[in-house]
Short mmCIF file of C-alpha atoms in Angstrom, two decimals:
data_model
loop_
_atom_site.label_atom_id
_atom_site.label_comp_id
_atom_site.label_asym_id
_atom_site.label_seq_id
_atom_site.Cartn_x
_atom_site.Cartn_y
_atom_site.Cartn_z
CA UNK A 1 -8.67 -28.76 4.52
CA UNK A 2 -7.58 -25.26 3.47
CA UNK A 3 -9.35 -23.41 6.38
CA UNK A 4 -7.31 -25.74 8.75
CA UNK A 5 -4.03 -25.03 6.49
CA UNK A 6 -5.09 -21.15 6.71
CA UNK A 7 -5.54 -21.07 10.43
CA UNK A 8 -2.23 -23.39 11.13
CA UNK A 9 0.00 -20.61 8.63
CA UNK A 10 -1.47 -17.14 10.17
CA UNK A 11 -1.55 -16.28 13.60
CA UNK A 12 -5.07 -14.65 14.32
CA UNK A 13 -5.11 -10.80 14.53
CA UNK A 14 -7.90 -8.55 15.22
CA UNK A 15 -7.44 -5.72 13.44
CA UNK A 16 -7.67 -4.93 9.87
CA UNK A 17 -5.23 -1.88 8.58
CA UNK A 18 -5.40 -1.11 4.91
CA UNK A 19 -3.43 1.39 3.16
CA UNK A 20 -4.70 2.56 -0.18
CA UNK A 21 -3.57 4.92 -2.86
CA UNK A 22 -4.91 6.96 -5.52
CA UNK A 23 -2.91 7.91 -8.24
CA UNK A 24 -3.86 10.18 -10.70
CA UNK A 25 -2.91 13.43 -12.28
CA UNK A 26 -3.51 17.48 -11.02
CA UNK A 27 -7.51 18.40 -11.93
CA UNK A 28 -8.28 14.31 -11.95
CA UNK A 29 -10.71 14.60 -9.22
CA UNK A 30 -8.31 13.49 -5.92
CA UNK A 31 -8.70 15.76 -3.54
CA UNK A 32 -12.73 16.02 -4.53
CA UNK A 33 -12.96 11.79 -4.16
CA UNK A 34 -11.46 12.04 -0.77
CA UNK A 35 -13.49 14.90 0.67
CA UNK A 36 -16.81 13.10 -1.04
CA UNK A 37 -15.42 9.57 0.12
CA UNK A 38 -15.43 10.91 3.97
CA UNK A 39 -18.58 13.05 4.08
CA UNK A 40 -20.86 10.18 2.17
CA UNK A 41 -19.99 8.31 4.79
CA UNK A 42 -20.64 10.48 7.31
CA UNK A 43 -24.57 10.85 6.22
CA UNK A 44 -27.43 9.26 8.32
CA UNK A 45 -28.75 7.52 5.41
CA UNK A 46 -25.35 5.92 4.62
CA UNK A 47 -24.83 4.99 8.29
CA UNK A 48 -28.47 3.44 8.86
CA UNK A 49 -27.99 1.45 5.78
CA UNK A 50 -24.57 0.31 5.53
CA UNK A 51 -24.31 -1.49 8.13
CA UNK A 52 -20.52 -0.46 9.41
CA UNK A 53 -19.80 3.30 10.82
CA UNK A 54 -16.32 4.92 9.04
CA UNK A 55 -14.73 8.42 10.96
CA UNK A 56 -11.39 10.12 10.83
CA UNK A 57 -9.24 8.97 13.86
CA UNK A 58 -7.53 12.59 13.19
CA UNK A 59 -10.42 15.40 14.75
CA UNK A 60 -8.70 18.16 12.55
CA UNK A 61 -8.80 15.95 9.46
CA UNK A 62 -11.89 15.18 9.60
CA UNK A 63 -13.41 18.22 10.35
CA UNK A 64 -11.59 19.48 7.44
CA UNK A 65 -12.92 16.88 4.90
CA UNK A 66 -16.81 17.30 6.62
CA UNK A 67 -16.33 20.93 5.99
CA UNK A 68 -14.95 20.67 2.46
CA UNK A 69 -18.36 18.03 1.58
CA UNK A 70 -20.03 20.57 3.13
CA UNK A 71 -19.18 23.25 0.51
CA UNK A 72 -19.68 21.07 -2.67
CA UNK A 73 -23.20 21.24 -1.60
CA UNK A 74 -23.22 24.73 -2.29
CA UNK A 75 -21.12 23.80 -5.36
CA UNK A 76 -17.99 24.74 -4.43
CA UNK A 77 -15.24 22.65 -4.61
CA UNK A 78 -12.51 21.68 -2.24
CA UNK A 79 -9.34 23.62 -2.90
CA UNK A 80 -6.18 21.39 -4.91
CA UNK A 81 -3.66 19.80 -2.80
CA UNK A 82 -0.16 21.60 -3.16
CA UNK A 83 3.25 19.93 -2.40
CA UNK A 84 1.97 17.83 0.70
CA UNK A 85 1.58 14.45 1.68
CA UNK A 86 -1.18 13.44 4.25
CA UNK A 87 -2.00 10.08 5.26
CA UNK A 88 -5.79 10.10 6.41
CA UNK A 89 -6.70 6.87 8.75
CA UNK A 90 -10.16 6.16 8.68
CA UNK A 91 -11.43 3.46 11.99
CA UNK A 92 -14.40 1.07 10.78
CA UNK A 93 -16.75 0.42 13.24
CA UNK A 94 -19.66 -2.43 13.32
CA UNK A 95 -22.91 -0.86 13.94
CA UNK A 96 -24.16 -2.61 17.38
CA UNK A 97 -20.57 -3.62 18.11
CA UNK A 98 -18.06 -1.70 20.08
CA UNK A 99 -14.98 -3.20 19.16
CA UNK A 100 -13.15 -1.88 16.00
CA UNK A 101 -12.68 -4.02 12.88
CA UNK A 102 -9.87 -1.97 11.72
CA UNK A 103 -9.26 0.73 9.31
CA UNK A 104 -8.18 2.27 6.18
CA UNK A 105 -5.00 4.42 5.68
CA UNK A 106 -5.59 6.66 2.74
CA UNK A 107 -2.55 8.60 1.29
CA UNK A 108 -2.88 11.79 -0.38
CA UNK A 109 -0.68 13.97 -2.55
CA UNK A 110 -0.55 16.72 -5.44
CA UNK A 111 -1.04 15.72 -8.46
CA UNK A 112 1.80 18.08 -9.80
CA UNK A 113 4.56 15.80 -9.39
CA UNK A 114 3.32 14.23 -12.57
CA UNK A 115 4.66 16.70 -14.19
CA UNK A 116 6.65 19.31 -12.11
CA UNK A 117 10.41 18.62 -11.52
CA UNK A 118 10.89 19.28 -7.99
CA UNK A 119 14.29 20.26 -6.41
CA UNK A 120 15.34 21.06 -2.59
CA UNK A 121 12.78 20.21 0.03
CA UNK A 122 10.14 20.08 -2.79
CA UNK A 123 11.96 17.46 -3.95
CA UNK A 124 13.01 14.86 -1.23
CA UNK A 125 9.12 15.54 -0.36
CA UNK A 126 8.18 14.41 -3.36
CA UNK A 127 10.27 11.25 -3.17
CA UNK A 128 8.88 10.57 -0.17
CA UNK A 129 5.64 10.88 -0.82
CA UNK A 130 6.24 8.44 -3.79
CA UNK A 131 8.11 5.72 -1.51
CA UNK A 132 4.97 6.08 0.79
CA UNK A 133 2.62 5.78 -1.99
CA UNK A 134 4.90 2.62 -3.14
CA UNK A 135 3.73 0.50 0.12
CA UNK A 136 0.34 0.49 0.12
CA UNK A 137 -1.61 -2.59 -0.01
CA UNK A 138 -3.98 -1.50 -3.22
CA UNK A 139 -3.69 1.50 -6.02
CA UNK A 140 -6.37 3.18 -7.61
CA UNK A 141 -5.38 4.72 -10.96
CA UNK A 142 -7.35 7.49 -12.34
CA UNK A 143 -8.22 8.49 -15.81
CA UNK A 144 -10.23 11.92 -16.09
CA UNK A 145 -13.63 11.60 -18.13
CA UNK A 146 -13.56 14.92 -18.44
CA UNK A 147 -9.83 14.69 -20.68
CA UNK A 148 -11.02 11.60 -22.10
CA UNK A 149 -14.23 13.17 -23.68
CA UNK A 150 -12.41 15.62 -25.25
CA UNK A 151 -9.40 14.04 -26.42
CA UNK A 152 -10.43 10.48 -26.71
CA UNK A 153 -8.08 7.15 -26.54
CA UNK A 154 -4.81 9.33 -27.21
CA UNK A 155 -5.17 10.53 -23.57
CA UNK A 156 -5.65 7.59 -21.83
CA UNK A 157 -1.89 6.11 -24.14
CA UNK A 158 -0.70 10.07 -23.10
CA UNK A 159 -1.48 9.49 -18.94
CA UNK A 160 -0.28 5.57 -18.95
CA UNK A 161 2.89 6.71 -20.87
CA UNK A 162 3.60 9.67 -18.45
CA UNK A 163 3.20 7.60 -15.52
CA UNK A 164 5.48 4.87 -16.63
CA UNK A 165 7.82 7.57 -17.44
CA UNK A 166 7.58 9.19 -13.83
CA UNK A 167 7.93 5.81 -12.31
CA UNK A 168 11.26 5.34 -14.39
CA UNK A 169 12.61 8.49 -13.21
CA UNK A 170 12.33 7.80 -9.76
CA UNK A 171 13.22 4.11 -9.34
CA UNK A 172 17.02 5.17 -8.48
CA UNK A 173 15.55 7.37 -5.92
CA UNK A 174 13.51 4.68 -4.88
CA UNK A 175 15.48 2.13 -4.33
CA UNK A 176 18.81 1.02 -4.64
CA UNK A 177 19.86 -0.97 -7.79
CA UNK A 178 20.31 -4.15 -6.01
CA UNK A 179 17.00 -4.12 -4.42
CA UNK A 180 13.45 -5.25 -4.93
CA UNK A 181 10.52 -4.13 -3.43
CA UNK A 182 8.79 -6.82 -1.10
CA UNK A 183 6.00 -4.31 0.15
CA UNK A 184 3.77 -2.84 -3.33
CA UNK A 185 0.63 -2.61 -3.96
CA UNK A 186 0.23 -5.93 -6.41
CA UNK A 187 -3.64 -4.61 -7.47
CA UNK A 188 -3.85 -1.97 -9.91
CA UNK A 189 -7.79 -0.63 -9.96
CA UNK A 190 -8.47 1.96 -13.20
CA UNK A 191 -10.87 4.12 -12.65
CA UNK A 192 -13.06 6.49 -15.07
CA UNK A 193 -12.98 9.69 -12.21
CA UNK A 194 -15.86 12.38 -13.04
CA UNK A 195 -18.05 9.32 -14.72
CA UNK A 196 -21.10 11.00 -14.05
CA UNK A 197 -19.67 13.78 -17.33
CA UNK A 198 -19.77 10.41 -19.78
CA UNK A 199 -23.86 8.77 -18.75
CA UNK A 200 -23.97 7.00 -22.17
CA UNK A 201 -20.89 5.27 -21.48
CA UNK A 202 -21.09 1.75 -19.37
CA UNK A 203 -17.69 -0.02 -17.21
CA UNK A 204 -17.33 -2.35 -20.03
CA UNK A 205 -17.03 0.26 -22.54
CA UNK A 206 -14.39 1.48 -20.42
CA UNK A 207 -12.67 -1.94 -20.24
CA UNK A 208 -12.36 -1.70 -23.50
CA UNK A 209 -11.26 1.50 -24.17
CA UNK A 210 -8.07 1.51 -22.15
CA UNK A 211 -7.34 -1.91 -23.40
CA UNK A 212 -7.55 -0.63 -27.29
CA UNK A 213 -5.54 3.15 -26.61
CA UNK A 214 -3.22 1.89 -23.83
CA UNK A 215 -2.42 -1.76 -23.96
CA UNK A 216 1.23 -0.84 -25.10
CA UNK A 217 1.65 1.07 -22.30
CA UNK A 218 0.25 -1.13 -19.91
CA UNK A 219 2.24 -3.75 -20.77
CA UNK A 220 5.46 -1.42 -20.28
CA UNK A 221 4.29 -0.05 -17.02
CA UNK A 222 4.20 -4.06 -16.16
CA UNK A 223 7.78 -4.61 -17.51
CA UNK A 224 8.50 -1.32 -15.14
CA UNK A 225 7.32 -2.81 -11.94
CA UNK A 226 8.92 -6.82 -12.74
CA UNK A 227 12.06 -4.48 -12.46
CA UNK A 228 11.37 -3.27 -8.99
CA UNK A 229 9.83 -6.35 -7.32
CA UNK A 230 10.57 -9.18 -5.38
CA UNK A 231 8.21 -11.66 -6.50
CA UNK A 232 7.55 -10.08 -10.25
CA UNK A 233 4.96 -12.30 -11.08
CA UNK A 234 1.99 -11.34 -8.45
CA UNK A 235 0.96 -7.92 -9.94
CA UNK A 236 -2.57 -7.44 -11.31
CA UNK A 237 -2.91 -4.32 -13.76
CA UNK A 238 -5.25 -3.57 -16.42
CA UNK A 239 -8.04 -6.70 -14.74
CA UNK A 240 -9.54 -4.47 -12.25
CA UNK A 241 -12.22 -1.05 -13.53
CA UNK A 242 -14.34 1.27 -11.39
CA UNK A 243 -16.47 3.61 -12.23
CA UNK A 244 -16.08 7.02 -10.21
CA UNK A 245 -17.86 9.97 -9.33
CA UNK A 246 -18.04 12.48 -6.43
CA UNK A 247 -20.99 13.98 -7.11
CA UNK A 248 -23.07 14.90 -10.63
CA UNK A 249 -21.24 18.12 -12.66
CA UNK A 250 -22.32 20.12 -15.41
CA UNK A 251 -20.65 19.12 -17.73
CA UNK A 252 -20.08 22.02 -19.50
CA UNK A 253 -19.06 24.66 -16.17
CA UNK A 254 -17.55 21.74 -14.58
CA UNK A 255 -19.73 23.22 -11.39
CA UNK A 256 -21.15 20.38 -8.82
CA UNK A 257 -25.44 19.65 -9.64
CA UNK A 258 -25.67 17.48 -6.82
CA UNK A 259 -22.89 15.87 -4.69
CA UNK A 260 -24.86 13.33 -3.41
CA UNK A 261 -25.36 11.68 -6.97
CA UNK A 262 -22.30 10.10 -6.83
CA UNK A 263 -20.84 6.79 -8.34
CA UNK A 264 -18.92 3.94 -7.38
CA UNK A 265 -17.86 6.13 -3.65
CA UNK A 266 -19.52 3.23 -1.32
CA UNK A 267 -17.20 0.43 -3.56
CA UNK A 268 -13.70 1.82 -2.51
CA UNK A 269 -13.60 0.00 1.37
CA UNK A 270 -15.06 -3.01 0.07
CA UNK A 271 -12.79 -3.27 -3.05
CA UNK A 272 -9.61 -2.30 -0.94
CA UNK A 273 -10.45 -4.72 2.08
CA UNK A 274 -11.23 -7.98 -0.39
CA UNK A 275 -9.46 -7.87 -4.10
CA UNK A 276 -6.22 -8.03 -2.58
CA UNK A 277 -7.05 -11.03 -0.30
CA UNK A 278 -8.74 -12.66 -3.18
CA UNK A 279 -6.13 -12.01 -5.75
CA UNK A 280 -3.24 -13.65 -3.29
CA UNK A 281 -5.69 -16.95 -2.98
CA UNK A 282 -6.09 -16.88 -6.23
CA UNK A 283 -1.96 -16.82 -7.24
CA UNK A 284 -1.42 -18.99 -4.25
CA UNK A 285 -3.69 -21.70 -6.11
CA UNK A 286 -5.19 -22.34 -2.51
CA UNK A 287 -8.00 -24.89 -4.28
CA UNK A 288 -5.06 -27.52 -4.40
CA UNK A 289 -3.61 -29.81 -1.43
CA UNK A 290 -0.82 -31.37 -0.31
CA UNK A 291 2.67 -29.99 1.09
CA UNK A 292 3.48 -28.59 -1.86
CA UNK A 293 0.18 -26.46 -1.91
CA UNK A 294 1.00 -25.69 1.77
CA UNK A 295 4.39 -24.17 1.08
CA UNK A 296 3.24 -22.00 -1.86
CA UNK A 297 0.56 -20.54 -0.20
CA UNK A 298 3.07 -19.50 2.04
CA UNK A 299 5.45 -18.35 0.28
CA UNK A 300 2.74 -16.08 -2.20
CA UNK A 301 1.81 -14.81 0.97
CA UNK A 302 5.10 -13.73 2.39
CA UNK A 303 5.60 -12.17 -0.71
CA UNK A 304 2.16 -10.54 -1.08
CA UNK A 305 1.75 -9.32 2.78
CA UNK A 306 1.79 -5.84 3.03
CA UNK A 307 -0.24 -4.20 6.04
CA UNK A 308 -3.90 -5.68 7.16
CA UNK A 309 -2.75 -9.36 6.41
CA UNK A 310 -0.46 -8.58 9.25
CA UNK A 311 -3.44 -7.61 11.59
CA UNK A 312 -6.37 -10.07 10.08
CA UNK A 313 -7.24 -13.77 10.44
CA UNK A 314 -7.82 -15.04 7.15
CA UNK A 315 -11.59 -15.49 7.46
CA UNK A 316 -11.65 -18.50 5.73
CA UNK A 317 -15.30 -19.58 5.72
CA UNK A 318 -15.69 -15.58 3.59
CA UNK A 319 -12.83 -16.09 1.59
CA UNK A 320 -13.36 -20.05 0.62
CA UNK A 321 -16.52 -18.76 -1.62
CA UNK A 322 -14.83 -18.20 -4.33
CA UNK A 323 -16.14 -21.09 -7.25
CA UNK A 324 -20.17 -20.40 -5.70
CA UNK A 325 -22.73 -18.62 -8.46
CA UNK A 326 -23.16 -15.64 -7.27
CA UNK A 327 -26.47 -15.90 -5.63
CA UNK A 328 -25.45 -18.80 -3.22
CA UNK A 329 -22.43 -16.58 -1.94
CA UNK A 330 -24.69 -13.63 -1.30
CA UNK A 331 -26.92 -15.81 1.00
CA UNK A 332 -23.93 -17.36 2.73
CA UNK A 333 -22.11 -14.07 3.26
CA UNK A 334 -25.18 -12.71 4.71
CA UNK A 335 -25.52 -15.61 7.31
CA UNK A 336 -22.11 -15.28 8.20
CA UNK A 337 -22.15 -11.58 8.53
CA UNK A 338 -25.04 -12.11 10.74
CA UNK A 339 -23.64 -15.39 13.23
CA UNK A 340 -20.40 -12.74 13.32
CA UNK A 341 -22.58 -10.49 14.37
CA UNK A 342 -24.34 -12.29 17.09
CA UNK A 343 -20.59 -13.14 18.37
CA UNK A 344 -19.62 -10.07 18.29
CA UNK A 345 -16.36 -10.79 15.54
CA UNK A 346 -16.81 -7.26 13.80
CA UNK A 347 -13.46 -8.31 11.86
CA UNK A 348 -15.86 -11.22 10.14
CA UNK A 349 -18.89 -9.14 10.51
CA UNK A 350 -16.91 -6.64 7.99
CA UNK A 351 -15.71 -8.57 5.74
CA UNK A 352 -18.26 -10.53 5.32
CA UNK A 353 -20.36 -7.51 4.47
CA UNK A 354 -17.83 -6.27 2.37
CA UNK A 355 -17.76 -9.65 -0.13
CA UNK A 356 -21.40 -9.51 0.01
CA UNK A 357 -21.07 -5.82 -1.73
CA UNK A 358 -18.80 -6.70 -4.00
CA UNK A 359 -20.69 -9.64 -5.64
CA UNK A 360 -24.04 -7.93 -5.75
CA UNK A 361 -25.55 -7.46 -8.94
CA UNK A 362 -25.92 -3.60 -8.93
CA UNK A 363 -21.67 -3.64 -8.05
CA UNK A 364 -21.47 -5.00 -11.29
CA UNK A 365 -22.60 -2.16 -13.24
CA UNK A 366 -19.36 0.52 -12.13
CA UNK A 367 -17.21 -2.34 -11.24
CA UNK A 368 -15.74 -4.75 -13.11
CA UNK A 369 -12.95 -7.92 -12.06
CA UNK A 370 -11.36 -10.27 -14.96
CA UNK A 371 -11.37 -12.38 -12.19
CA UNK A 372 -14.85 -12.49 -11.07
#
C-alpha cells in the first residue's frame, strides 16, 4: 500500500544530488577529512571492493585533493582553508554500469569564522558561505578528540555553546525576521574527528559524553533552529554519532602514522544518501494508511525536501525495511542491489548498497542512530 502511495506522490527521477556539510571549528580536522574522504576513494582496493566508483566532476579539484592524500602519506598534511568557500561535487558511479546514480555536493569553508569577526568582502563571504552551508540536505558536526582529551566535557559545552552563539549572530543576516527556512539540513550527525588519538574510547562512550557536558546546549541550539524553520518540529540533533578519522596520528606530534588507517571515512556517502530519507519516513509515520496518512506524508515531505529527493524515486522496496532484524534486511538489500544491478537501475543499485552498509554489524561500532 505505501509503495503504491510513494510512487503515486513522487514523480520518478534518476538522479540522486546530495549536498552535505561539515561543520566544525579551525584545527578540527576539515580540510584533512575531505582530502582523505576523496583519495580513499580513489584507491584500487576501495574501488574493487566497494562496489560503486566516486571522482571529482571538477579535474582541478580533484587533482588537488589526490595530490594533498598524496602528501599525508609522507605525513604531511594538507594546508588550512582560509576565507573561501568551495563546493566539491563528487559523481557516483555503479561499477559495471555506465549510467550515473548521482552525486554528492560537499561544501567547504574555514573554520575561522567561528571565531573571527569578519567585515567588508570577508564578511558578506562569510555570510554566504553560511547561507550555503544552511541548505544542505545533512550536517556533520565535529568535535576534536584531540581538544576533548585534553580538556574533557567542558569543551564539548565550550564548542556547542559557541556555535549556538555564531548561529544567533547571523540569523538577521540570514534571513529576514518574517521568514523561515523551508530548505535545512533537518539531520544533525556528531562526530568524534581525530578518533584514532582516543583507541580506548568506543561510539557509545561518546554518546554519552556529549549528552552529560552538552545537553544544555543542545537543547538551546534546538530552540535556535525552531526559530528559523518552517516546519520546527522535523530536526534530528544529538540522535545521530560517528566516529572519525583520516588517517592514524601520533598522538603526541600530531604527525600522520598511516593515512590509510582511517575510521568511519567509507560511512559518510552511505549515511548522507539514507538517514535523511529514513528520518522523513520515519516523521511522516509512513507505517499508517488511509487519506490522512497520505496527506502527511506529503506534507513532511514538502517540508523536508531539500536537493536529491528532488532527483530520486523513493525506492520503496529499500526504504520499506525499516521494522526487519537486521540480518533479514542485509539479505534483502543484497538481492535487491543485485536484480538492480542486472537491470541496470544504478539509482537502486546504490542505495541499496548503501542501506546494506549502514546496517552491517561492523557500522555499528563508529556509528551509532537512536533510531536504529
Amino acid at each position: 500500500m505505501i509503495q503504491d502511495l510513494t510512487r503515486t506522490i513522487f514523480r520518478p527521477r534518476r538522479v540522486i544530488e546530495q549536498h552535505i556539510a561539515v561543520f566544525g571549528e579551525s584545527g578540527s580536522g576539515k580540510t584533512t577529512l575531505l582530502s582523505t574522504f576523496y583519495g580513499w576513494h580513489q584507491e584500487p582496493f576501495f574501488r574493487r571492493t566497494a562496489g560503486y566508483s566516486l571522482l571529482a566532476d571538477d579535474t582541478s579539484q580533484g587533482q588537488r585533493l589526490s595530490n594533498e592524500y598524496l602528501k599525508m602519506k609522507e605525513s604531511l598534511l594538507p594546508p588550512p582553508t582560509r576565507y573561501q568557500h568551495q563546493a566539491f561535487r563528487f559523481n557516483i558511479t555503479v561499477r559495471g554500469l555506465d549510467k550515473s546514480a548521482g552525486s554528492i555536493v560537499w561544501h567547504d569553508y574555514p573554520g575561522e569564522w567561528w571565531t573571527e569577526t569578519k567585515v567588508d568582502i570577508e564578511g558578506q563571504n562569510k555570510i554566504e558561505a553560511f547561507r550555503t552551508l544552511l541548505k544542505s540536505d545533512i550536517a556533520f558536526f565535529l568535535c576534536d578528540a584531540q581538544i576533548l582529551k585534553e580538556e574533557g566535557g567542558k569543551y564539548l559545552k565550550r564548542l556547542f555553546g559557541s556555535f549556538r552563539g555564531e548561529i544567533e549572530r547571523q540569523k538577521s543576516a540570514i534571513i529576514a525576521d518574517s521568514e523561515t527556512l523551508q530548505i535545512f539540513p533537518r539531520v544533525w550527525v556528531i562526530c568524534l574527528s581525530k578518533a584514532d588519538l582516543m583507541p580506548d574510547k568506543d561510539i557509545y562512550w561518546f554518546r554519552d559524553e556529549v549528552h552529560r557536558s552538552a545537553i544544555d546546549e543542545l537543547k538551546e541550539l534546538r530552540e535556535v533552529f525552531k526559530m528559523m524553520l518552517s516546519g520546527d518540529e522535523y530536526q534530528s540533533i544529538g540522535e545521530d554519532f560517528l566516529l572519525l578519522s583520516s588517517a592514524k596520528f601520533d598522538s603526541e606530534t600530531g604527525k600522520i602514522v598511516n593515512p590509510e588507517q582511517n575510521i568511519g571515512i567509507d560511512l559518510i556517502p552511505p549515511i548522507s544518501i539514507i538517514l535523511p530519507v529514513q528520518r522523513a519516513l520515519i516523521w511522516a509515520k509512513v507505517g499508517e494508511t488511509g487519506q490522512a496518512a497520505v496527506y502527511r506524508l506529503t506534507e513532511t515531505f514538502r517540508l523536508l525536501t531539500t536537493n536529491w529527493l528532488k532527483y530520486m524515486p523513493l525506492v520503496g522496496n529499500v526504504f520499506m525495511l525499516m521494522d526487519d532484524t537486521a540480518k533479514s534486511i542485509t539479505e534483502k538489500l543484497k538481492e535487491l542491489e543485485s536484480s538492480a544491478r542486472k537491470k541496470g537501475d544504478s539509482v537502486t543499485a546504490v542505495v541499496a548498497a548503501f542501506r546494506g552498509k549502514i546496517e552491517d554489524e561492523q557500522t555499528r561500532k563508529v556509528y551509532f542512530s537512536n533510531k536504529q
